[in-house]
Coordinates of N, CA, C and O in Angstrom, one line a residue:
M1 N -95.7 -132.5 -103.9 CA -96.1 -132.5 -102.6 C -96.1 -131.1 -102.2 O -94.9 -130.7 -102.4
A2 N -96.6 -130.1 -101.7 CA -96.8 -129.0 -101.2 C -96.7 -129.1 -99.5 O -97.8 -129.9 -99.0
S3 N -96.2 -128.2 -99.0 CA -96.3 -128.3 -97.4 C -95.9 -126.7 -97.1 O -95.3 -126.1 -97.9
G4 N -96.4 -126.5 -96.0 CA -96.0 -125.2 -95.6 C -94.9 -125.3 -94.3 O -95.3 -126.0 -93.1
G5 N -93.9 -124.4 -94.8 CA -92.7 -124.2 -93.5 C -93.3 -123.3 -92.5 O -94.3 -122.5 -93.0
A6 N -92.6 -123.6 -91.4 CA -93.4 -122.6 -90.4 C -93.1 -121.1 -90.6 O -94.4 -120.4 -90.6
D7 N -92.2 -120.7 -91.4 CA -91.7 -119.4 -91.3 C -91.6 -119.4 -93.0 O -91.0 -118.1 -93.6
L8 N -91.7 -120.4 -93.8 CA -91.6 -120.0 -95.1 C -92.6 -119.8 -96.1 O -92.3 -119.1 -97.1
G9 N -94.0 -119.9 -95.8 CA -95.0 -120.1 -96.8 C -95.1 -121.2 -97.6 O -94.6 -122.5 -97.1
E10 N -95.7 -121.5 -98.3 CA -95.8 -122.5 -99.4 C -94.5 -123.3 -99.9 O -93.7 -122.2 -100.6
V11 N -94.3 -124.5 -99.9 CA -92.9 -124.8 -100.4 C -93.3 -126.3 -101.0 O -93.9 -127.1 -100.6
I12 N -92.5 -126.5 -102.3 CA -92.8 -127.5 -102.8 C -91.6 -128.7 -102.9 O -90.6 -128.1 -102.8
V13 N -91.8 -129.7 -102.4 CA -90.8 -130.8 -101.9 C -91.2 -131.6 -103.1 O -92.0 -132.1 -103.0
E14 N -89.9 -131.9 -103.6 CA -89.9 -133.0 -104.7 C -88.7 -134.2 -104.6 O -87.6 -133.6 -103.9
L15 N -89.2 -135.4 -104.4 CA -88.2 -136.5 -103.6 C -87.7 -137.1 -105.1 O -88.7 -137.7 -105.8
T16 N -86.7 -137.4 -105.2 CA -86.4 -138.5 -106.6 C -85.2 -139.5 -106.1 O -83.9 -138.9 -105.8
R17 N -85.8 -140.4 -106.5 CA -84.8 -141.8 -106.2 C -83.8 -142.0 -107.2 O -84.4 -142.1 -108.5
N18 N -82.6 -142.5 -107.0 CA -81.7 -143.0 -107.9 C -80.8 -143.8 -107.3 O -79.9 -143.6 -106.8
G19 N -81.2 -145.1 -107.6 CA -80.6 -146.7 -106.7 C -80.6 -146.0 -105.4 O -81.7 -145.7 -104.9
P20 N -79.5 -146.2 -104.9 CA -79.1 -145.9 -103.0 C -79.1 -144.6 -102.9 O -79.6 -144.3 -101.9
Y21 N -79.7 -144.0 -103.8 CA -79.3 -142.4 -103.3 C -80.9 -141.5 -103.5 O -81.6 -142.0 -104.4
L22 N -81.1 -140.8 -102.7 CA -82.5 -139.7 -102.8 C -81.9 -138.3 -103.0 O -81.5 -137.9 -102.1
K23 N -82.9 -137.5 -103.9 CA -82.4 -136.1 -103.9 C -83.6 -135.5 -103.6 O -84.8 -136.0 -103.9
C24 N -83.4 -134.8 -102.5 CA -85.0 -133.9 -102.2 C -84.7 -132.2 -102.7 O -83.8 -131.8 -102.0
S25 N -85.5 -132.0 -103.3 CA -85.5 -130.6 -103.7 C -86.8 -129.9 -103.3 O -88.0 -130.5 -103.0
A26 N -86.4 -128.6 -102.9 CA -87.5 -127.9 -101.8 C -87.4 -126.4 -102.7 O -86.4 -125.8 -103.1
V27 N -88.6 -126.0 -103.1 CA -88.7 -124.7 -104.1 C -90.0 -124.0 -103.3 O -90.8 -124.4 -103.0
H28 N -89.5 -122.3 -103.2 CA -90.6 -121.5 -102.6 C -91.4 -121.3 -103.6 O -90.5 -120.3 -104.8
V29 N -92.8 -121.3 -103.5 CA -93.5 -120.9 -104.4 C -93.8 -119.6 -104.8 O -93.6 -119.2 -105.9
A30 N -93.6 -118.6 -103.7 CA -93.6 -117.3 -104.1 C -92.3 -116.5 -105.0 O -92.6 -115.7 -105.9
T31 N -91.1 -117.0 -104.8 CA -89.7 -116.7 -105.4 C -89.3 -117.4 -106.2 O -88.6 -117.2 -107.0
G32 N -89.8 -118.6 -106.0 CA -89.1 -119.9 -107.1 C -87.6 -120.1 -106.8 O -86.8 -120.9 -107.4
V33 N -87.2 -119.9 -105.6 CA -85.9 -120.4 -105.1 C -86.1 -121.5 -104.8 O -86.9 -122.0 -104.2
E34 N -84.8 -122.5 -105.0 CA -84.7 -123.5 -105.1 C -83.4 -124.1 -104.2 O -82.7 -123.6 -104.6
A35 N -83.7 -124.9 -103.5 CA -82.5 -125.6 -102.7 C -82.3 -127.1 -102.6 O -83.5 -127.8 -102.9
S36 N -81.4 -128.0 -102.5 CA -81.6 -129.3 -102.6 C -80.5 -130.1 -101.8 O -79.5 -129.4 -101.6
A37 N -80.6 -131.2 -101.8 CA -79.7 -132.3 -100.9 C -80.0 -133.7 -101.5 O -81.0 -134.2 -101.6
I38 N -79.0 -134.1 -101.4 CA -79.0 -135.6 -101.9 C -78.1 -136.5 -100.7 O -77.1 -136.2 -100.0
G39 N -78.7 -137.6 -100.6 CA -77.7 -138.8 -99.7 C -78.7 -139.9 -99.8 O -79.1 -140.2 -100.8
P40 N -78.6 -140.9 -98.9 CA -78.9 -142.3 -98.6 C -80.3 -142.2 -98.6 O -81.0 -140.9 -98.0
A41 N -80.9 -142.9 -99.9 CA -82.4 -143.3 -99.5 C -82.9 -143.3 -98.3 O -84.6 -143.2 -98.1
T42 N -82.2 -143.9 -97.5 CA -83.0 -144.1 -96.2 C -83.0 -143.2 -95.0 O -83.6 -143.1 -93.9
E43 N -82.5 -141.8 -95.7 CA -82.6 -140.9 -94.9 C -83.9 -139.7 -95.2 O -83.5 -138.7 -95.2
R44 N -85.0 -140.3 -95.6 CA -85.8 -139.2 -96.4 C -86.2 -137.9 -95.4 O -86.1 -136.9 -96.1
A45 N -86.3 -138.4 -94.3 CA -86.7 -136.9 -93.2 C -85.5 -136.1 -93.1 O -85.5 -134.8 -93.1
G46 N -84.3 -136.6 -92.8 CA -82.8 -135.8 -92.7 C -82.6 -135.1 -94.3 O -82.3 -133.8 -93.8
L47 N -82.8 -135.5 -95.0 CA -82.6 -134.7 -96.4 C -83.8 -133.8 -96.8 O -83.4 -132.7 -96.9
E48 N -85.0 -134.0 -96.2 CA -86.0 -133.0 -96.4 C -85.6 -132.0 -95.4 O -85.8 -130.5 -95.6
R49 N -85.2 -131.9 -94.0 CA -84.8 -131.5 -93.1 C -83.7 -130.3 -93.7 O -83.6 -129.0 -93.8
I50 N -82.8 -131.0 -94.5 CA -81.8 -130.4 -94.9 C -81.7 -129.5 -96.1 O -81.6 -128.0 -95.9
A51 N -82.6 -129.5 -96.9 CA -83.3 -128.8 -97.5 C -84.0 -127.7 -97.4 O -83.8 -126.8 -97.9
L52 N -84.9 -128.0 -96.6 CA -85.6 -126.9 -96.1 C -84.5 -125.8 -95.3 O -84.8 -124.3 -95.4
G53 N -83.8 -126.6 -94.7 CA -82.6 -125.5 -94.2 C -82.1 -124.4 -95.0 O -81.9 -123.4 -95.0
K54 N -81.4 -125.3 -96.1 CA -80.9 -124.7 -97.0 C -81.8 -123.5 -97.8 O -81.0 -122.4 -98.3
L55 N -82.8 -123.8 -97.9 CA -84.0 -123.1 -98.4 C -83.9 -122.0 -97.7 O -84.0 -120.6 -98.1
K56 N -84.1 -121.7 -96.6 CA -84.2 -120.9 -95.5 C -82.8 -119.9 -95.6 O -83.3 -118.7 -95.1
R57 N -81.9 -120.4 -95.6 CA -80.8 -119.6 -95.7 C -80.6 -118.9 -97.3 O -80.2 -117.7 -96.9
A58 N -80.8 -119.5 -98.4 CA -81.0 -118.7 -99.6 C -81.9 -117.7 -99.5 O -81.5 -116.6 -100.1
L59 N -83.2 -117.9 -98.7 CA -84.4 -116.7 -98.8 C -83.7 -115.8 -98.1 O -83.8 -114.6 -98.1
A60 N -82.9 -116.1 -96.7 CA -82.4 -115.0 -95.9 C -81.1 -113.8 -96.7 O -81.3 -113.0 -96.2
A61 N -80.5 -114.7 -97.7 CA -79.6 -114.0 -98.3 C -80.1 -113.1 -99.4 O -79.1 -112.1 -99.9
R62 N -81.2 -113.1 -99.7 CA -81.6 -112.2 -100.6 C -82.1 -111.0 -100.5 O -82.2 -110.4 -99.3

């Protein structure tokens, strides 16, 4: 799934379920920087928000 973050540019978001857990990975297309978050499968939107926030911080640190 590709989505545009407000100030990130193009970001690919991948969701992987493992039983009651969900892993959300966000990859910045232009740089290849990746961030992820793991939590309950019922919190998809929250995990996506956390992964995107972590990605923003990782890109700002570069």
